Coordinates of C-alpha atoms and ligand atoms in Angstrom, one line a residue:
Chain A
M1 CA 140.5 130.3 86.2
S2 CA 138.2 131.9 85.0
D3 CA 134.9 132.6 85.5
N4 CA 133.6 129.9 82.6
F5 CA 135.7 127.8 82.5
Y6 CA 132.9 126.0 82.3
D7 CA 131.8 126.8 79.1
E8 CA 129.0 125.9 77.1
V9 CA 130.7 123.5 75.3
L10 CA 131.5 120.7 78.5
I11 CA 128.6 122.3 80.0
D12 CA 126.4 120.7 77.1
H13 CA 128.7 117.9 77.1
N14 CA 128.1 117.0 80.6
L15 CA 124.4 117.6 80.9
H16 CA 123.0 116.1 77.5
P17 CA 125.8 113.5 76.8
Q18 CA 125.5 111.8 73.3
H19 CA 127.4 108.3 74.4
L20 CA 126.0 108.4 77.4
H21 CA 124.3 104.4 76.7
D22 CA 125.3 100.8 77.4
L23 CA 126.1 99.7 73.3
P24 CA 124.8 96.6 73.0
G25 CA 127.0 95.2 69.8
A26 CA 129.3 96.7 72.0
T27 CA 133.0 94.4 70.6
C28 CA 135.3 95.7 73.0
S29 CA 135.3 96.9 76.9
H30 CA 137.6 98.6 79.2
A31 CA 136.5 100.3 82.8
G32 CA 138.2 103.2 83.4
M33 CA 139.2 104.5 87.1
N34 CA 139.9 107.7 88.2
P35 CA 141.2 106.6 92.5
S36 CA 141.3 110.3 93.0
C37 CA 138.0 111.3 93.0
G38 CA 135.9 108.2 92.1
D39 CA 135.7 108.6 88.6
E40 CA 135.5 105.4 86.6
I41 CA 133.7 105.5 83.3
T42 CA 133.5 102.2 81.1
L43 CA 133.8 102.4 77.7
H44 CA 132.7 100.2 75.0
L45 CA 133.7 100.3 71.5
E46 CA 132.7 98.0 68.2
M47 CA 134.7 97.6 65.9
R48 CA 133.8 96.9 62.8
G49 CA 135.9 96.5 59.7
G50 CA 138.9 98.4 60.8
I51 CA 137.6 101.4 61.7
I52 CA 135.3 102.6 65.5
A53 CA 131.8 102.0 63.3
D54 CA 130.8 102.7 67.2
G55 CA 131.4 104.0 71.0
S56 CA 129.3 104.7 74.0
F57 CA 130.4 104.8 77.8
T58 CA 129.3 104.2 81.1
G59 CA 129.6 105.4 84.6
I60 CA 130.1 108.5 86.6
G61 CA 132.5 111.0 87.6
C62 CA 133.0 114.9 87.0
A63 CA 131.7 117.2 84.3
I64 CA 135.1 117.9 82.8
S65 CA 135.4 113.8 83.1
Q66 CA 131.8 113.1 81.8
A67 CA 132.6 115.8 78.9
S68 CA 135.9 114.1 78.0
A69 CA 134.8 110.7 77.6
D70 CA 131.6 112.8 75.1
I71 CA 133.2 114.8 73.3
M72 CA 136.7 112.5 72.8
L73 CA 133.5 109.3 71.4
D74 CA 132.6 112.4 68.4
L75 CA 136.3 113.0 66.9
I76 CA 136.7 108.7 67.4
I77 CA 133.4 107.6 66.2
G78 CA 133.9 106.1 62.1
R79 CA 138.2 106.5 61.8
T80 CA 140.8 104.4 62.8
P81 CA 142.6 102.4 65.6
E82 CA 145.5 104.4 64.4
E83 CA 143.5 107.6 63.6
A84 CA 142.2 107.6 67.0
R85 CA 145.3 106.9 68.7
K86 CA 146.8 110.5 67.3
L87 CA 144.6 111.9 68.8
A88 CA 144.8 111.1 71.9
A89 CA 148.1 112.1 71.3
L90 CA 147.2 115.4 70.7
F91 CA 144.8 114.8 73.0
R92 CA 147.8 114.8 75.4
K93 CA 150.0 117.2 73.5
M94 CA 147.4 120.2 74.5
I95 CA 147.5 119.1 78.1
G96 CA 151.3 119.2 78.4
G97 CA 150.7 122.8 77.1
E98 CA 152.9 122.5 73.6
I99 CA 149.6 122.1 71.1
T100 CA 150.0 124.2 68.4
P101 CA 146.8 126.2 66.4
E102 CA 147.1 123.5 63.8
E103 CA 146.3 120.9 66.0
L104 CA 144.0 122.1 67.9
E105 CA 142.2 122.6 65.0
I106 CA 142.1 119.0 65.0
L107 CA 140.4 118.5 68.6
E108 CA 137.9 120.0 68.0
E109 CA 135.5 120.5 70.9
A110 CA 138.0 118.9 72.7
G111 CA 140.0 122.4 72.8
A112 CA 137.1 123.4 75.2
L113 CA 139.6 121.2 77.1
Q114 CA 143.2 123.3 76.8
N115 CA 143.4 125.5 80.3
I116 CA 142.9 122.7 82.3
A117 CA 146.8 122.5 82.2
R118 CA 146.0 124.9 84.7
M119 CA 144.3 122.7 87.2
P120 CA 147.1 119.7 87.8
A121 CA 144.2 118.6 89.9
R122 CA 141.4 118.1 86.9
V123 CA 143.9 117.1 84.6
K124 CA 143.1 113.4 85.7
C125 CA 139.9 113.8 85.1
A126 CA 140.1 114.5 81.4
T127 CA 142.6 112.3 80.3
L128 CA 140.5 109.8 82.2
G129 CA 138.5 108.5 78.6
W130 CA 140.9 108.7 76.6
R131 CA 143.4 107.0 79.0
T132 CA 141.1 104.0 79.0
L133 CA 140.7 104.2 75.3
E134 CA 144.7 103.8 74.1
H135 CA 144.5 101.0 77.0
L136 CA 141.4 99.2 75.0
L137 CA 143.5 99.6 71.8
E138 CA 146.1 98.5 72.9
T139 CA 144.5 95.1 74.2
A140 CA 142.7 94.9 71.1
D141 CA 144.8 94.6 69.0
Chain B
M1 CA 133.2 140.0 115.0
Q2 CA 135.2 143.2 115.4
Q3 CA 138.0 141.6 115.9
N4 CA 140.6 141.9 112.2
W5 CA 142.7 138.0 113.5
K6 CA 143.4 137.9 110.3
A7 CA 145.6 141.0 110.3
D8 CA 148.5 138.3 112.4
F9 CA 148.1 135.8 109.1
P10 CA 150.4 137.2 106.8
V11 CA 148.7 134.8 103.7
F12 CA 145.7 137.2 104.4
A13 CA 147.5 139.7 103.5
Q14 CA 149.8 138.2 100.7
F15 CA 146.2 137.1 98.7
P16 CA 143.4 140.1 100.3
D17 CA 140.6 138.0 98.2
M18 CA 140.9 134.9 98.5
V19 CA 138.2 133.1 101.1
Y20 CA 140.2 130.2 103.3
L21 CA 137.7 127.6 103.8
D22 CA 139.7 125.1 104.3
S23 CA 141.0 124.5 107.5
A24 CA 140.5 121.3 108.4
A25 CA 143.6 120.4 106.2
T26 CA 145.9 122.8 107.8
S27 CA 145.8 126.1 109.1
Q28 CA 147.1 129.3 108.1
K29 CA 150.2 130.9 109.6
P30 CA 150.5 133.5 112.2
A31 CA 153.4 135.9 112.4
A32 CA 154.4 134.4 116.0
V33 CA 154.4 130.8 114.4
I34 CA 156.9 132.3 110.9
A35 CA 159.0 133.9 113.6
A36 CA 160.1 131.5 116.3
E37 CA 160.9 128.8 113.8
A38 CA 163.0 131.5 112.0
A39 CA 164.3 132.3 115.8
Y40 CA 165.4 129.8 116.5
Y41 CA 166.9 128.7 113.2
R42 CA 168.6 132.0 113.5
E43 CA 169.7 131.7 117.5
A44 CA 169.1 128.1 118.3
N45 CA 169.9 125.3 116.6
A46 CA 172.4 122.8 117.2
N47 CA 171.5 119.2 116.6
P48 CA 169.7 118.6 120.6
L49 CA 170.0 116.1 122.9
R50 CA 173.7 114.9 122.5
G51 CA 175.6 118.0 122.1
L52 CA 177.6 118.9 124.7
Y53 CA 178.7 122.8 124.8
D54 CA 176.2 126.1 124.7
L55 CA 174.0 126.3 121.6
S56 CA 173.3 122.5 121.9
V57 CA 172.2 123.2 125.4
R58 CA 169.8 126.1 124.3
A59 CA 167.9 123.2 120.9
T60 CA 167.4 120.6 123.7
D61 CA 166.4 123.6 126.0
A62 CA 163.8 124.7 122.9
Y63 CA 162.5 121.4 122.0
E64 CA 161.7 120.7 125.7
N65 CA 159.5 123.7 126.9
A66 CA 158.2 123.0 123.9
R67 CA 156.6 119.7 124.9
E68 CA 156.8 121.1 128.5
A69 CA 153.9 124.1 126.5
V70 CA 152.2 120.2 124.9
R71 CA 151.7 119.0 128.7
G72 CA 150.0 122.4 129.4
F73 CA 148.4 122.5 126.4
I74 CA 146.1 118.9 126.6
G75 CA 146.2 118.9 130.6
A76 CA 149.1 116.1 130.8
A77 CA 150.5 114.9 133.5
S78 CA 153.6 114.5 132.7
A79 CA 155.8 115.3 129.7
R80 CA 157.0 112.4 129.2
E81 CA 153.0 111.2 128.2
I82 CA 154.5 113.8 124.9
V83 CA 155.7 112.1 122.7
F84 CA 156.9 114.7 119.2
T85 CA 155.5 112.5 115.8
R86 CA 155.2 114.1 112.4
N87 CA 151.7 114.7 112.4
A88 CA 148.9 112.6 114.2
T89 CA 148.9 110.0 110.8
E90 CA 152.1 108.4 112.5
S91 CA 151.5 109.1 116.1
L92 CA 148.4 106.7 115.4
N93 CA 150.5 104.4 113.3
L94 CA 153.0 104.3 116.6
I95 CA 150.2 103.0 118.4
A96 CA 149.7 100.6 116.6
Y97 CA 152.9 99.5 115.5
S98 CA 154.8 99.6 119.3
W99 CA 151.7 98.7 121.3
G100 CA 149.6 96.7 118.3
R101 CA 152.5 94.8 118.1
S102 CA 153.4 93.1 121.3
E103 CA 149.9 93.4 123.0
L104 CA 147.4 92.0 120.0
H105 CA 147.2 88.8 119.3
S106 CA 144.3 86.9 116.7
G107 CA 141.0 86.1 119.2
D108 CA 140.9 89.9 119.8
E109 CA 139.2 92.6 118.2
I110 CA 139.4 96.0 117.2
L111 CA 136.7 97.9 117.3
V112 CA 136.4 101.5 114.9
A113 CA 134.5 104.3 114.4
I114 CA 133.0 104.2 110.3
S115 CA 133.9 108.2 110.4
E116 CA 137.2 107.1 110.8
H117 CA 140.0 109.7 108.8
H118 CA 142.0 106.8 106.8
S119 CA 144.8 107.3 108.8
N120 CA 143.0 106.6 112.0
M121 CA 142.2 103.1 109.9
L122 CA 144.2 102.3 108.1
P123 CA 146.8 101.5 111.2
W124 CA 144.3 99.4 112.8
Q125 CA 143.3 96.7 109.2
S126 CA 146.9 96.7 108.9
L127 CA 147.6 95.8 112.4
A128 CA 143.9 92.8 111.8
R129 CA 146.4 92.1 109.1
E130 CA 148.7 91.3 110.6
T131 CA 148.4 90.2 114.2
G132 CA 144.9 87.5 113.5
A133 CA 142.6 90.0 115.6
A134 CA 138.7 90.8 114.0
L135 CA 138.3 94.5 113.3
H136 CA 134.8 95.8 113.3
Y137 CA 133.1 98.9 112.4
L138 CA 131.2 101.5 114.7
E139 CA 128.6 102.2 112.5
C140 CA 127.3 106.3 113.4
D141 CA 123.5 107.2 112.2
S142 CA 123.5 109.6 109.3
S143 CA 123.7 112.3 111.5
G144 CA 127.3 111.4 112.2
V145 CA 126.1 110.0 115.8
Y146 CA 127.9 107.4 118.1
T147 CA 125.0 106.7 120.7
E148 CA 126.1 104.7 123.8
E149 CA 124.2 102.0 123.1
A150 CA 125.8 100.9 120.0
L151 CA 129.4 100.9 121.6
R152 CA 128.0 98.8 124.6
A153 CA 126.6 96.4 122.1
A154 CA 129.9 96.7 119.5
L155 CA 132.2 95.2 122.5
T156 CA 133.4 92.8 123.6
P157 CA 135.1 91.0 126.5
N158 CA 138.3 90.2 123.2
T159 CA 137.6 94.0 122.7
K160 CA 141.4 95.8 123.4
I161 CA 140.8 98.6 121.5
F162 CA 138.6 101.5 120.1
A163 CA 139.5 104.3 117.6
I164 CA 137.4 107.6 117.8
A165 CA 137.7 111.1 116.4
Q166 CA 136.7 113.5 118.6
I167 CA 135.9 115.5 116.2
S168 CA 135.0 113.7 112.9
N169 CA 136.0 116.2 109.0
V170 CA 133.2 114.7 108.1
F171 CA 130.6 115.9 109.9
G172 CA 132.4 118.4 112.5
R173 CA 130.1 116.5 115.1
I174 CA 132.3 116.7 118.0
S175 CA 131.3 112.9 120.2
A176 CA 131.4 111.6 123.5
I177 CA 134.6 110.7 124.5
A178 CA 134.9 110.9 127.8
D179 CA 132.3 109.2 128.2
F180 CA 132.9 106.7 125.6
A181 CA 136.1 106.2 128.2
R182 CA 134.5 105.1 130.6
I183 CA 132.4 102.7 128.6
C184 CA 135.4 101.3 127.5
H185 CA 137.2 100.4 131.1
E186 CA 134.9 99.6 132.2
N187 CA 134.8 96.6 129.7
G188 CA 139.0 96.8 130.1
T189 CA 139.1 98.3 126.8
L190 CA 141.6 100.8 125.5
I191 CA 140.4 104.2 124.3
V192 CA 142.4 106.0 121.0
C193 CA 140.9 109.6 120.2
D194 CA 142.1 111.0 117.2
G195 CA 142.4 114.8 118.2
A196 CA 143.8 116.3 114.9
Q197 CA 140.4 118.5 114.9
S198 CA 139.4 118.9 117.9
V199 CA 142.0 119.8 119.8
P200 CA 142.6 122.9 116.9
H201 CA 139.5 124.2 118.3
I202 CA 138.2 123.0 121.5
P203 CA 139.5 122.9 125.1
V204 CA 141.2 119.3 125.4
N205 CA 142.1 117.7 128.7
V206 CA 143.2 115.1 128.6
Q207 CA 142.7 114.5 132.4
A208 CA 139.3 115.0 132.0
L209 CA 138.4 113.1 128.2
D210 CA 140.0 110.1 130.9
V211 CA 141.8 108.4 127.4
D212 CA 144.4 106.3 126.6
F213 CA 145.9 108.0 123.8
L214 CA 145.2 110.9 121.8
A215 CA 146.4 112.0 118.0
F216 CA 147.5 115.3 116.7
S217 CA 149.1 117.4 114.7
G218 CA 151.1 120.6 114.6
H219 CA 149.1 121.4 111.3
K220 CA 146.2 122.1 112.2
M221 CA 146.3 124.3 114.8
F222 CA 148.6 127.7 113.6
A223 CA 152.0 125.2 113.7
P224 CA 154.1 124.0 111.3
M225 CA 153.8 121.1 108.7
G226 CA 155.9 118.4 110.3
I227 CA 155.0 118.3 113.0
G228 CA 152.6 116.3 115.4
V229 CA 152.3 114.8 119.3
L230 CA 151.2 111.7 120.4
Y231 CA 150.4 111.9 123.8
G232 CA 150.1 108.2 125.9
K233 CA 149.2 107.4 128.9
E234 CA 153.0 107.0 131.4
A235 CA 152.1 103.4 132.5
L236 CA 150.8 102.1 128.6
L237 CA 153.8 104.2 126.8
R238 CA 157.0 102.2 129.7
K239 CA 155.6 98.6 129.0
M240 CA 155.4 100.1 124.7
P241 CA 158.3 98.1 123.1
P242 CA 160.0 101.1 120.8
F243 CA 158.4 101.9 117.2
L244 CA 161.3 103.1 115.4
Y245 CA 164.8 102.5 116.1
G246 CA 168.9 104.7 116.1
G247 CA 169.7 107.1 117.6
E248 CA 168.8 109.1 121.1
M249 CA 166.7 106.9 121.3
I250 CA 169.0 104.0 123.5
E251 CA 170.5 104.7 126.8
Y252 CA 173.7 102.4 125.7
V253 CA 174.2 100.1 122.8
T254 CA 176.2 97.1 122.7
R255 CA 177.1 94.2 120.0
E256 CA 173.7 92.2 122.0
G257 CA 171.1 94.9 122.1
A258 CA 170.0 98.2 124.0
E259 CA 169.2 99.6 127.2
Y260 CA 166.1 102.1 125.4
A261 CA 166.4 105.6 127.0
E262 CA 163.7 106.5 129.1
L263 CA 160.5 108.4 128.0
P264 CA 159.3 110.5 125.8
H265 CA 163.0 110.1 124.1
K266 CA 162.4 106.4 123.1
F267 CA 160.0 107.3 120.8
E268 CA 162.0 109.6 119.3
A269 CA 164.3 108.2 117.5
G270 CA 167.0 110.0 114.7
T271 CA 167.5 113.7 114.8
V272 CA 164.0 115.0 116.1
N273 CA 162.2 118.8 115.0
V274 CA 163.0 121.5 116.7
G275 CA 161.8 123.9 114.6
G276 CA 159.0 122.1 113.9
A277 CA 158.5 121.7 118.3
V278 CA 159.4 125.4 118.6
G279 CA 156.8 126.0 115.9
L280 CA 154.3 124.8 118.0
H281 CA 155.3 125.6 120.9
A282 CA 154.4 129.0 119.5
A283 CA 151.2 128.3 118.1
I284 CA 150.0 127.6 121.3
D285 CA 150.9 130.7 122.9
Y286 CA 149.1 132.3 119.9
V287 CA 146.1 130.1 120.6
N288 CA 146.1 131.0 124.4
A289 CA 147.0 134.6 123.8
V290 CA 143.4 134.4 121.8
G291 CA 141.8 132.4 124.0
F292 CA 139.6 129.7 123.2
A293 CA 136.6 131.3 124.5
E294 CA 137.1 133.9 121.6
I295 CA 137.8 130.4 119.0
V296 CA 134.8 128.5 119.9
R297 CA 132.0 131.6 119.8
R298 CA 134.0 132.8 116.5
E299 CA 134.2 129.7 115.1
D300 CA 130.9 129.0 116.2
A301 CA 128.5 131.9 115.0
L302 CA 130.1 132.0 112.4
T303 CA 129.6 127.8 111.5
A304 CA 126.3 128.7 112.3
F305 CA 126.0 130.8 109.9
A306 CA 126.5 129.1 107.5
V307 CA 124.3 126.4 108.0
Q308 CA 121.1 129.0 108.2
E309 CA 121.6 130.3 104.8
M310 CA 122.4 126.8 103.4
R311 CA 119.7 125.2 104.9
Q312 CA 117.9 127.8 102.7
I313 CA 119.8 127.3 99.1
P314 CA 117.5 124.3 97.4
H315 CA 119.5 121.2 96.3
V316 CA 122.1 121.3 98.3
T317 CA 121.8 118.8 101.0
I318 CA 124.5 118.9 104.1
I319 CA 126.0 115.9 105.1
G320 CA 125.4 115.2 108.9
G321 CA 121.8 117.1 109.0
D322 CA 120.7 120.9 109.0
D323 CA 121.2 121.8 112.9
P324 CA 124.4 124.7 113.5
A325 CA 124.7 123.4 116.7
A326 CA 126.1 119.8 114.8
H327 CA 129.0 121.8 112.2
H328 CA 132.0 122.4 114.6
G329 CA 133.5 124.4 111.5
I330 CA 133.0 121.8 109.5
V331 CA 130.3 122.1 106.7
T332 CA 130.2 119.4 104.8
F333 CA 127.9 119.1 101.4
A334 CA 126.9 118.3 98.4
V335 CA 125.3 120.3 95.4
D336 CA 122.1 118.5 93.3
G337 CA 123.8 117.2 89.6
V338 CA 126.8 118.8 90.9
H339 CA 130.2 117.2 91.0
P340 CA 131.7 117.6 94.3
H341 CA 135.5 118.8 92.1
D342 CA 132.7 120.9 89.5
I343 CA 131.7 122.5 93.0
A344 CA 135.3 122.7 93.8
A345 CA 136.5 124.1 91.4
I346 CA 133.5 126.7 90.5
F347 CA 134.6 128.0 94.1
D348 CA 137.8 128.4 93.0
S349 CA 137.0 130.8 90.4
D350 CA 135.3 133.1 93.0
S351 CA 139.0 133.0 94.8
I352 CA 137.4 130.5 97.0
A353 CA 139.1 127.4 98.7
I354 CA 137.2 124.0 99.5
R355 CA 138.5 120.9 99.9
A356 CA 136.0 117.7 97.7
G357 CA 136.4 114.5 97.5
H358 CA 136.0 111.3 99.8
H359 CA 137.9 113.6 102.3
C360 CA 140.2 110.5 103.5
A361 CA 136.5 108.9 104.9
Q362 CA 135.8 106.2 102.2
P363 CA 134.6 103.6 104.4
L364 CA 132.6 106.7 105.4
H365 CA 131.4 107.9 102.4
Q366 CA 129.9 103.9 101.7
H367 CA 128.4 104.3 104.3
I368 CA 126.1 107.2 104.2
G369 CA 125.4 106.7 100.6
V370 CA 127.4 109.7 98.0
S371 CA 131.0 108.9 96.6
S372 CA 132.1 112.0 97.1
T373 CA 131.2 115.3 98.9
A374 CA 132.4 119.4 99.3
R375 CA 133.3 120.2 102.4
M376 CA 134.3 123.5 103.1
S377 CA 136.3 124.8 106.4
L378 CA 136.8 127.3 109.3
A379 CA 138.9 128.9 112.1
F380 CA 138.6 131.4 113.6
Y381 CA 140.2 134.1 111.3
N382 CA 137.6 133.6 109.1
D383 CA 134.8 136.2 109.7
E384 CA 130.8 137.3 107.7
Q385 CA 132.2 138.2 104.4
D386 CA 133.9 135.2 103.9
V387 CA 130.9 132.5 104.5
E388 CA 128.5 135.6 103.2
K389 CA 131.0 135.2 99.8
F390 CA 131.2 131.0 100.1
V391 CA 127.4 131.5 100.4
D392 CA 126.8 133.3 96.9
T393 CA 129.1 130.8 95.3
L394 CA 127.3 128.5 96.3
K395 CA 123.7 129.7 95.5
T396 CA 125.5 130.2 91.4
V397 CA 126.6 126.5 91.5
R398 CA 123.7 125.4 89.4
R399 CA 123.0 127.9 87.2
R400 CA 126.5 127.8 86.0
M401 CA 126.5 124.6 85.9
G402 CA 123.8 124.9 83.3
F403 CA 120.6 123.8 85.4
E404 CA 117.9 126.3 85.6
R405 CA 118.3 128.8 82.5
Ligands
PLP1 C1 140.3 114.1 111.7 C2 141.9 113.6 111.5 N1 142.4 112.6 111.3 C3 144.0 113.1 111.0 C4 144.4 113.0 109.6 C5 145.6 113.2 108.8 O1 146.5 114.6 109.8 P1 147.7 114.5 109.1 O2 148.2 114.2 107.4 O3 148.2 115.5 109.5 O4 148.4 113.0 109.8 C6 143.3 114.5 109.2 C7 143.4 115.2 109.1 O5 143.5 114.8 107.8 C8 142.2 114.4 109.9 O6 140.6 115.4 109.7

């Protein structure tokens, strides 16, 4: 692992998360847990007119789980659940090390987590937000 | 600190730039141990205890010699009191299953120190659930200190057993086991000592401590993984039923039942880990050759150096207090604003191996009010440069996480 794994993108999203707050208008929420390290986030979504009109997360965790959730919300707000699911699948593909450069573009800042695949112990942190999202979309349908 | 003990450990030649500060999780292995286990498989391997031929006798001798070495190492009265297991966890489970399920009843009480490793907590939780015995916790202060007064106050006429580690894997603090044993025995209570973190680092004598049971793992004391020890007083082990049933642990078997073998074989069902036991024997010889005087001197000096440096770094909190003498090779810490997993990742990027998480002591972390921490732990093969590199990286953690830029 290189010295700059915690690059500006991750550090910024961890120290100044845009989406770490309550969401009074939330139409659905789901708590995700990473028991091995105690990371715990609750994802809140406000679904309106078939799109994810707003979203936030609450809870505590390591820089990777926090930054990943914040970046994820940047990506999915304003999209349809179907688009969000596709992004989640792409994210998994990236973690699995099978993503193409074109697909990586689509993930925008989430691409900062590409190298997490080399730290197996942290993969669960990076995917916590996305796993919680998938669960939420499944049950919200 | 002149001697370079790392030269005895091949892994350090393989990774010369690595700083290994996770010996509380598992120690590295000296060449002598690796060679001894290999030699057993080359020169003496057969199924021990049952073969009626020369090679099997050799295997049996190698195994029983290892048992005798363990007996001498911890000062037990008899080799019949030494049961080989896989690790400390299995040793502790053996007590809870065998002694616990036969001796405990509803109305009885089990007392467990709150800082225990899950391996010395979950077996007692499950025992309490199954027998209806009540489980109580002995609480420590924020420095990890257990007092005699607190123990006396926690013991009741119904307390049948008290479980506590000699050295906590979180605080690194030594508990006064001999005093606790005396207090327990005055109350008619047995004491189980988890020696996983003490036996590798300080001289332990079970008769001087007067503990009823002692559990430890070979792999934390330079031996291979997969071999551990349960010491139990002979009178207790004699009364206890077997833990696992099968081959090697019987005198004879009829359709109705079996006559169980003599101690300690009664508790060693199935083919045993002779290679591991031989490795443990070599590890004991190695520790004796280095000597606990040298081991304790080096580990105490390195721990004190680390604590003195760490307590000067802003935003670093040492769990269990700033007294260098209180931490025996184990320093658990937190850095303000940085999650322990991120701390460990930053250390890893500087090739320094430390542990992060709850260290299998979640109830303790709840007790001291943090969900997880980072931990550096030493062995005598570490040196001052290791600690210096550790401290240098620790100083950079907050900056590298975007603070104070
Ligand atoms: C105090 C203590 N007890 C028990 C254990 C369990 O040891 P093992 O995993 O070898 O059974 C450990 C190891 O982490 C420990 O530190």
